[in-house]
CSV table of N, CA and C in Angstrom, one decimal:
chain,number,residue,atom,x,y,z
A,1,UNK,N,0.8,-1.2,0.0
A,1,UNK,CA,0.0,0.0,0.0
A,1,UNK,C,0.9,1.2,0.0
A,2,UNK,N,0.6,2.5,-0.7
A,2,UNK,CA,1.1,4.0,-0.7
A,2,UNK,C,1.1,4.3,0.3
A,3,UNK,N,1.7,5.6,0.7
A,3,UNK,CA,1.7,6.2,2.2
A,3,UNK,C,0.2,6.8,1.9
A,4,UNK,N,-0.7,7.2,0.6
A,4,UNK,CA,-1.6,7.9,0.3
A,4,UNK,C,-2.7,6.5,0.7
A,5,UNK,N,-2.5,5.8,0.6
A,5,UNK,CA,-3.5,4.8,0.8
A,5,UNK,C,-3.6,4.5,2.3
A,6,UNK,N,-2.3,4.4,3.0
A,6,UNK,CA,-2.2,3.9,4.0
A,6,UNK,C,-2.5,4.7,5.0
A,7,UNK,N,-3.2,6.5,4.4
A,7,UNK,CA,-3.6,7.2,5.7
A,7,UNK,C,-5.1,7.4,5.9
A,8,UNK,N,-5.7,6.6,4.8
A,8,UNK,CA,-7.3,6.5,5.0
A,8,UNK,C,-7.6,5.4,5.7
A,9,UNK,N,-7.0,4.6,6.3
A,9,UNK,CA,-6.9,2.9,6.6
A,9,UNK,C,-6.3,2.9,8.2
A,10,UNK,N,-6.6,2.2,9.2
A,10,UNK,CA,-6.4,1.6,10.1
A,10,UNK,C,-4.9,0.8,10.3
A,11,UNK,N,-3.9,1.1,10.6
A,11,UNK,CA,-2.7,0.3,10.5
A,11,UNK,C,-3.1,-1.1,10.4
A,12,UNK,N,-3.4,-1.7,11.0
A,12,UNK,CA,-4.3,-3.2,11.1
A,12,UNK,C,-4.4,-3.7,10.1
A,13,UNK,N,-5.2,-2.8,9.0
A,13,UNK,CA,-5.3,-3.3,7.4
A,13,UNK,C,-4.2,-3.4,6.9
A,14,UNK,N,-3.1,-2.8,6.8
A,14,UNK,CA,-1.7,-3.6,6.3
A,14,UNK,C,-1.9,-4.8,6.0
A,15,UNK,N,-2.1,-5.5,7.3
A,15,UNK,CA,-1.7,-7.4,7.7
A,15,UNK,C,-2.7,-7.7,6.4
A,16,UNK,N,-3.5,-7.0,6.3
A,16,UNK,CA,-4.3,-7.8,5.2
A,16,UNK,C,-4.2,-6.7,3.7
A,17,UNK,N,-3.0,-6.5,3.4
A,17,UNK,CA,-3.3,-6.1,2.0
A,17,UNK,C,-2.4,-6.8,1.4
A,18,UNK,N,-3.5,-7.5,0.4
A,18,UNK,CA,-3.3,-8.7,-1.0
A,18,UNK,C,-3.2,-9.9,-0.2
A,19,UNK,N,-4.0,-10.1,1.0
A,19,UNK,CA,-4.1,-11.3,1.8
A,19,UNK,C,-5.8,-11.3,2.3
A,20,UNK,N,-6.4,-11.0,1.2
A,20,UNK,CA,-7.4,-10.7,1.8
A,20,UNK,C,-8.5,-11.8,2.3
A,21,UNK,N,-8.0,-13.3,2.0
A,21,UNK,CA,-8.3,-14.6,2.5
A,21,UNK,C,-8.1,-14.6,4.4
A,22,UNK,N,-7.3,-14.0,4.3
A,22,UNK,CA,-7.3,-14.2,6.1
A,22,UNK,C,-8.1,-13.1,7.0
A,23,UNK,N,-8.9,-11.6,6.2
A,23,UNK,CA,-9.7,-11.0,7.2
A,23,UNK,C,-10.6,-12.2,8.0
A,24,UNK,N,-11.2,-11.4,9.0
A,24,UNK,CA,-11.9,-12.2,10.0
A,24,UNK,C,-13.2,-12.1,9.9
A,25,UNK,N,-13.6,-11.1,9.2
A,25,UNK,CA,-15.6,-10.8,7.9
A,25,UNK,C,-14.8,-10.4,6.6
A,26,UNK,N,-16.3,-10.7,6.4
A,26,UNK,CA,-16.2,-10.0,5.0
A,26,UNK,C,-17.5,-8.9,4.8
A,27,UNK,N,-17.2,-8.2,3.8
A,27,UNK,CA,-18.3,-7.0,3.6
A,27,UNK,C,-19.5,-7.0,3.7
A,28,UNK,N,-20.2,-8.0,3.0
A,28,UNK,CA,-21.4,-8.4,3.4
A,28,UNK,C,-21.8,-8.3,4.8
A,29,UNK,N,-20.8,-9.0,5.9
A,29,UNK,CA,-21.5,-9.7,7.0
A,29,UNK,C,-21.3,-8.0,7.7
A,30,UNK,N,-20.5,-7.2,7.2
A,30,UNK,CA,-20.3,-6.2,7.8
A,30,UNK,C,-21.6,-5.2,7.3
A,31,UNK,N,-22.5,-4.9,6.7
A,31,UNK,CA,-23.2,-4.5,6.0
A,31,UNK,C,-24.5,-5.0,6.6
A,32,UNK,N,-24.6,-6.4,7.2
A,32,UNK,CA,-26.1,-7.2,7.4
A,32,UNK,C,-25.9,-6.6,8.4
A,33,UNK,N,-25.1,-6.3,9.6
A,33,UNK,CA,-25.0,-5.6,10.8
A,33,UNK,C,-25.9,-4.2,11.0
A,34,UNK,N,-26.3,-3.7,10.1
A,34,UNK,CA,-26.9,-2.4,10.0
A,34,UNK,C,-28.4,-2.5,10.0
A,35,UNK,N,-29.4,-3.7,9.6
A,35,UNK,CA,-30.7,-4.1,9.8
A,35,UNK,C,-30.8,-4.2,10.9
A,36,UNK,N,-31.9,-3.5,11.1
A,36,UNK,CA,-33.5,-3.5,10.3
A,36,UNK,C,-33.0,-1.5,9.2
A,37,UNK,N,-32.3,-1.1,10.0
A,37,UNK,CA,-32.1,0.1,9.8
A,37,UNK,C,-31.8,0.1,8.0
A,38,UNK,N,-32.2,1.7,7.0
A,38,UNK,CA,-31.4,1.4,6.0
A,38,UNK,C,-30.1,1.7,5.2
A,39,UNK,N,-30.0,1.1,4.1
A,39,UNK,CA,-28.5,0.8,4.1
A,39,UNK,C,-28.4,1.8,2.6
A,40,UNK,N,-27.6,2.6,2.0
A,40,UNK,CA,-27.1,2.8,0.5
A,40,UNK,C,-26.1,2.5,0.3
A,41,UNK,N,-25.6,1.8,-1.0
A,41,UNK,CA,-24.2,1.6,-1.3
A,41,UNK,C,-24.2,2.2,-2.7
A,42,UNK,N,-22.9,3.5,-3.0
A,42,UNK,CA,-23.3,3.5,-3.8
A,42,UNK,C,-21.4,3.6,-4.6
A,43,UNK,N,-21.4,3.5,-5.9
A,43,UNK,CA,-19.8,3.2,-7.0
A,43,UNK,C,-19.8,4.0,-7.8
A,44,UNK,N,-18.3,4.2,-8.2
A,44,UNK,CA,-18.2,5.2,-9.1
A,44,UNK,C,-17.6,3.9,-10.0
A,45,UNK,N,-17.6,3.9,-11.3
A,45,UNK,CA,-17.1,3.5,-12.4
A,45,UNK,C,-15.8,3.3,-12.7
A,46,UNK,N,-15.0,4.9,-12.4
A,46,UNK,CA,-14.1,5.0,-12.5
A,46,UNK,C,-12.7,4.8,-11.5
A,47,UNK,N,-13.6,4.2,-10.0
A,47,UNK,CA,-12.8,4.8,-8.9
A,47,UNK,C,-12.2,3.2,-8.9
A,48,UNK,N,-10.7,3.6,-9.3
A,48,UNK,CA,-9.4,2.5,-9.5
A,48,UNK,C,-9.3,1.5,-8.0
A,49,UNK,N,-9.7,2.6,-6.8
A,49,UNK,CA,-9.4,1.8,-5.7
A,49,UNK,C,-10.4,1.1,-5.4
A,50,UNK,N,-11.6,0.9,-6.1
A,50,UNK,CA,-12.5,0.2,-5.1
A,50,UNK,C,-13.1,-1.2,-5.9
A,51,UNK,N,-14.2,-1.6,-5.9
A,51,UNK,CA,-14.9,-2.7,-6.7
A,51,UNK,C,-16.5,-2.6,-6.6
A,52,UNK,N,-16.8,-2.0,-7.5
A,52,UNK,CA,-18.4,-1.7,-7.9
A,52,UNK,C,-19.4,-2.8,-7.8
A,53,UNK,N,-18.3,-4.0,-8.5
A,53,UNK,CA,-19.4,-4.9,-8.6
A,53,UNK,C,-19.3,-5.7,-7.3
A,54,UNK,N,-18.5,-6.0,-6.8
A,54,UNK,CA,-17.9,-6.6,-5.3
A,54,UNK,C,-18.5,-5.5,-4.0
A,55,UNK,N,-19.1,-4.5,-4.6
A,55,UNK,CA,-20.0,-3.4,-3.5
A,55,UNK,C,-21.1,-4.1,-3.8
A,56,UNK,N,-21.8,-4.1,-4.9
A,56,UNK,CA,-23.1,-4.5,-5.5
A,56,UNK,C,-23.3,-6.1,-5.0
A,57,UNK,N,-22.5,-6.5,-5.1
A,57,UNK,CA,-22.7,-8.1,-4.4
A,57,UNK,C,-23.0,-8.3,-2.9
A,58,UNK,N,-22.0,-7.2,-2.2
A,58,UNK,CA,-22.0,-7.2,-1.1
A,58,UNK,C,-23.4,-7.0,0.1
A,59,UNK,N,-23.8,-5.6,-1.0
A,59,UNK,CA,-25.1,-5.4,-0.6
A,59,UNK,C,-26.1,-6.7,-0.9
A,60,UNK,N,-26.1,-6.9,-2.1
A,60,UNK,CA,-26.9,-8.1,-2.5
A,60,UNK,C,-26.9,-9.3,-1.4
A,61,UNK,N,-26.0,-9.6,-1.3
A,61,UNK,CA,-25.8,-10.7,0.0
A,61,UNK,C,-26.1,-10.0,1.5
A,62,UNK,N,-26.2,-8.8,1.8
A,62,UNK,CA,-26.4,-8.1,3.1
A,62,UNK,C,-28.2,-8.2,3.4
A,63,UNK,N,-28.7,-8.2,2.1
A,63,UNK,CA,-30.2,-8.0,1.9
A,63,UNK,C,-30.7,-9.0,2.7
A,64,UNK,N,-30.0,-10.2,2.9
A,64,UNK,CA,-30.6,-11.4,3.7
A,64,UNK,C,-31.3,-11.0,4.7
A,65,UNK,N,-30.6,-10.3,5.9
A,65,UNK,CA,-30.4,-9.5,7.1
A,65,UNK,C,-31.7,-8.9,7.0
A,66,UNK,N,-32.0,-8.6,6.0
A,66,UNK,CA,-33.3,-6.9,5.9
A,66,UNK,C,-34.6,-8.6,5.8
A,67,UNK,N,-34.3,-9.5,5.0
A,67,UNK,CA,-35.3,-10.4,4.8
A,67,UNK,C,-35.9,-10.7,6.1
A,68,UNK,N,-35.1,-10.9,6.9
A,68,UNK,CA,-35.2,-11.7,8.6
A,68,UNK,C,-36.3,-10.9,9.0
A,69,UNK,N,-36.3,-9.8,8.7
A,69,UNK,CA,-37.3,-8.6,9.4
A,69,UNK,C,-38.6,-8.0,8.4
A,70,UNK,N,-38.8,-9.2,7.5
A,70,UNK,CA,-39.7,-8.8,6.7
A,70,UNK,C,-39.5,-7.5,5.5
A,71,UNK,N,-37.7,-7.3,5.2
A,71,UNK,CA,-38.2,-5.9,4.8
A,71,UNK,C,-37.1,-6.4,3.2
A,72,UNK,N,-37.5,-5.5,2.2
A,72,UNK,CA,-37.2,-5.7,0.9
A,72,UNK,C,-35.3,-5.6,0.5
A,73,UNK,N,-34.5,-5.9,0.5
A,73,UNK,CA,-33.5,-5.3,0.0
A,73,UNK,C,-33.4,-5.5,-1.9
A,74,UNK,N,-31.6,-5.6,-1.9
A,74,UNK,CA,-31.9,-5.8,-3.3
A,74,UNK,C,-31.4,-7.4,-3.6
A,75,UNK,N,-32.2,-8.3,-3.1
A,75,UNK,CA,-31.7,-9.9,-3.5
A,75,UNK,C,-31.7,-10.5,-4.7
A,76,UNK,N,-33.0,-9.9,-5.2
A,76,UNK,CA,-33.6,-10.1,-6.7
A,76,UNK,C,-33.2,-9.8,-7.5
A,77,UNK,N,-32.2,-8.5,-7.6
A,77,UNK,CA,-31.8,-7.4,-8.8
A,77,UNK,C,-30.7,-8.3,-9.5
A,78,UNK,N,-30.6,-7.6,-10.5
A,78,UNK,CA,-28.7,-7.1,-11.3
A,78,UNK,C,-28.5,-6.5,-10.7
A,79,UNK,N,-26.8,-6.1,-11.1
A,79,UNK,CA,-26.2,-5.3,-10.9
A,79,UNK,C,-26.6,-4.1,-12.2
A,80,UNK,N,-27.4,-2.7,-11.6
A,80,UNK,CA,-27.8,-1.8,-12.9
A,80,UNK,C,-26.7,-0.9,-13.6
A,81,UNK,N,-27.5,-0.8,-14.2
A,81,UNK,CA,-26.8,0.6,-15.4
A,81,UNK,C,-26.5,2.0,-14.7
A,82,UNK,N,-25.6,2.4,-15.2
A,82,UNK,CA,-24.8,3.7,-14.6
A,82,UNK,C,-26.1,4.9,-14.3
A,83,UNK,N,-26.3,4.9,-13.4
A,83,UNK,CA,-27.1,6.2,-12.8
A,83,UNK,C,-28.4,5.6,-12.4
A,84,UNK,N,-28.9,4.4,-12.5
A,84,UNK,CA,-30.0,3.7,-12.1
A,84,UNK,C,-30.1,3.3,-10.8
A,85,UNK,N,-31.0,3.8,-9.1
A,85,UNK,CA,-30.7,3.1,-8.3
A,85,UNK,C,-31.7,1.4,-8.4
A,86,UNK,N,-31.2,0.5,-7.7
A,86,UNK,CA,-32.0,-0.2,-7.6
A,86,UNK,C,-32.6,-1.0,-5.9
A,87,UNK,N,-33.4,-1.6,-5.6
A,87,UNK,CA,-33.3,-2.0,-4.2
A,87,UNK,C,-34.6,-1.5,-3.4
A,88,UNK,N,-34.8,-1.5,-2.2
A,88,UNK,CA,-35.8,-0.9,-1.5
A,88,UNK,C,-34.9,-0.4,-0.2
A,89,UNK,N,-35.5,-1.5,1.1
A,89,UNK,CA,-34.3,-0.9,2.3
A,89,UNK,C,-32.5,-0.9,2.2
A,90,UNK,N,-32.3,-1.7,1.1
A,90,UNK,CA,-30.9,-1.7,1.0
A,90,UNK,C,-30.7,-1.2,-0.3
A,91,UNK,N,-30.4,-0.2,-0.7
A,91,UNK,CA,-30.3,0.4,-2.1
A,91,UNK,C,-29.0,0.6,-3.1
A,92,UNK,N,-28.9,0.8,-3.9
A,92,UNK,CA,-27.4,0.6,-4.8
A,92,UNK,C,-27.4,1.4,-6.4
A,93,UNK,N,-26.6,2.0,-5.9
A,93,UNK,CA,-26.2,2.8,-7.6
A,93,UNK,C,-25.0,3.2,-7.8
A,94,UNK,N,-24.4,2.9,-9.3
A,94,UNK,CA,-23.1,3.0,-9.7
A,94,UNK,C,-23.4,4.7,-10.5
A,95,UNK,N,-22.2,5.1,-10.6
A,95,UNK,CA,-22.4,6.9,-11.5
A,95,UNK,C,-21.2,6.5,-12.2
A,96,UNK,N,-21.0,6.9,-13.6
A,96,UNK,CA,-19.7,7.0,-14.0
A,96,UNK,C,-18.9,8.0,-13.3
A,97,UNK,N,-17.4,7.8,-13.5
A,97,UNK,CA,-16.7,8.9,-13.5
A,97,UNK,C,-15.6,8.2,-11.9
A,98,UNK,N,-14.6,9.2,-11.3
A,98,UNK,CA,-13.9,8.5,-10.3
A,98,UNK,C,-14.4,8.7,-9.0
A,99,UNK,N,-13.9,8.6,-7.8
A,99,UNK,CA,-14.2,8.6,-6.8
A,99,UNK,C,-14.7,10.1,-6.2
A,100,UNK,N,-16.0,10.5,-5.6
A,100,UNK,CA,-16.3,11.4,-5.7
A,100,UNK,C,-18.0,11.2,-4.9
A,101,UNK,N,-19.0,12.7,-4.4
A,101,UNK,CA,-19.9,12.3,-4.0
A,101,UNK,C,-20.4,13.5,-5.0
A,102,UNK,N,-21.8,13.2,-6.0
A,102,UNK,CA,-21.5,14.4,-6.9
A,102,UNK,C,-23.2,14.8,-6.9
A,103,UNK,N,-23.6,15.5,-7.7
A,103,UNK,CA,-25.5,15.7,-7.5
A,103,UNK,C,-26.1,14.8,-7.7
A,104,UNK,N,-25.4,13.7,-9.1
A,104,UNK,CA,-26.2,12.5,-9.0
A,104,UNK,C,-26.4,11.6,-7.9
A,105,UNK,N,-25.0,11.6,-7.1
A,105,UNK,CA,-25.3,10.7,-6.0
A,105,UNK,C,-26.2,11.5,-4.9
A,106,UNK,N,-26.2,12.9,-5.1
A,106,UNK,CA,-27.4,12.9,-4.0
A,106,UNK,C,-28.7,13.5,-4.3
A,107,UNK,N,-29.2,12.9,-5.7
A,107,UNK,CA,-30.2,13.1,-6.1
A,107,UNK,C,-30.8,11.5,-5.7
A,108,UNK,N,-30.1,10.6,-5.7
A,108,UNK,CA,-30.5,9.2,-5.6
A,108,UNK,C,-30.7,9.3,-4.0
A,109,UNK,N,-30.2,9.7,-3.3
A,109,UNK,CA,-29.8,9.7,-1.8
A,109,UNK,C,-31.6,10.3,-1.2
A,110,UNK,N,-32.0,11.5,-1.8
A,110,UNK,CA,-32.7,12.6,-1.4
A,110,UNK,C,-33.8,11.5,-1.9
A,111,UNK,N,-34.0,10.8,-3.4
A,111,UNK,CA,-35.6,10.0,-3.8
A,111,UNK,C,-35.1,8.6,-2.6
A,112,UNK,N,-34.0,8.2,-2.5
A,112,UNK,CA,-33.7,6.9,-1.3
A,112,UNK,C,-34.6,7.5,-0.2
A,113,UNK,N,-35.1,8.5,0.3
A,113,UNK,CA,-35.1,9.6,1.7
A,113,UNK,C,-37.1,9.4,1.7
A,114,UNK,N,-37.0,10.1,0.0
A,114,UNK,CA,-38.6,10.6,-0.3
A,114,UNK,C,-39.3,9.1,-0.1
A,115,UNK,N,-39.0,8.2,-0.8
A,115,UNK,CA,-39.2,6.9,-0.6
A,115,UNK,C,-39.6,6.0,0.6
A,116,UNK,N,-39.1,6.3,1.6
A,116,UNK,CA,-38.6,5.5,2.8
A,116,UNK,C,-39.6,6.5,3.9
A,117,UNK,N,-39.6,7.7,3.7
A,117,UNK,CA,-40.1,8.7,4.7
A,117,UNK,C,-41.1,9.8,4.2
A,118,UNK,N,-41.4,9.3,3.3
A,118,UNK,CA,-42.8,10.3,2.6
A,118,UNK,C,-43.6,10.2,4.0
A,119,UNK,N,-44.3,11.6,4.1
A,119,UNK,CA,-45.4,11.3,4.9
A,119,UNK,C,-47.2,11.2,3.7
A,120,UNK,N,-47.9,11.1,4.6
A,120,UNK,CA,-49.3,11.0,3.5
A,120,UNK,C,-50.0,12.4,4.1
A,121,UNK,N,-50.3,12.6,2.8
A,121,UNK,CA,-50.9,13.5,2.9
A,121,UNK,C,-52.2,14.1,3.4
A,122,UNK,N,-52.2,15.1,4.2
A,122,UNK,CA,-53.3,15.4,4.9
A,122,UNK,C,-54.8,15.9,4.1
């Protein structure tokens, strides 16, 4: 790892970089930990450091967790097209472009919100 990498990160993660057979969870289980409550995950396309589709699976397999409690995640989906969220209490959207939090992602964030917390109308 870079000194640039290695200052967003916990010294601890060293032991596991490019060993990543020996962490002690994995993303998912780290993720199902957050139900009943909800969850967004969301990728950039372009962001070198991360894994979109290995986010998108993550959540996918986290959704179990939301099942236990009756509530919808995204177990059923693909993995969607660039700017598409998909999901209900556990939700997911990739944006082109690199690492970044940009209007698209908090246009998805604000209808994730409208969704979840509409009131009805009087």
């Amino acid at each position: 790892m870079s000194f640039i990498q290695r200052f967003w990160f916990v010294d601890t993660l060293c032991q596991y970089a490019f060993r990543e057979e020996f962490l002690p969870v994995e993303q998912h289980q780290l993720l199902a930990l957050i139900a009943p409550r909800s969850l967004y995950v969301a990728s950039s396309s372009e962001d070198w450091g991360a894994d979109p589709c290995g986010e998108f699976l993550s959540a996918q397999a986290a959704s179990t967790a939301w099942k236990l409690y009756g509530l919808q995640g995204i177990a059923d989906q693909k993995m969607p097209p660039l700017n598409q969220s998909v999901g209900d209490r556990v939700r997911y959207h990739i944006k082109a472009g690199g690492h970044s939090i940009t209007a698209v992602d908090w246009q998805h964030y604000y209808d994730c919100a409208d969704a979840l917390w509409k009131t009805q109308k009087k």
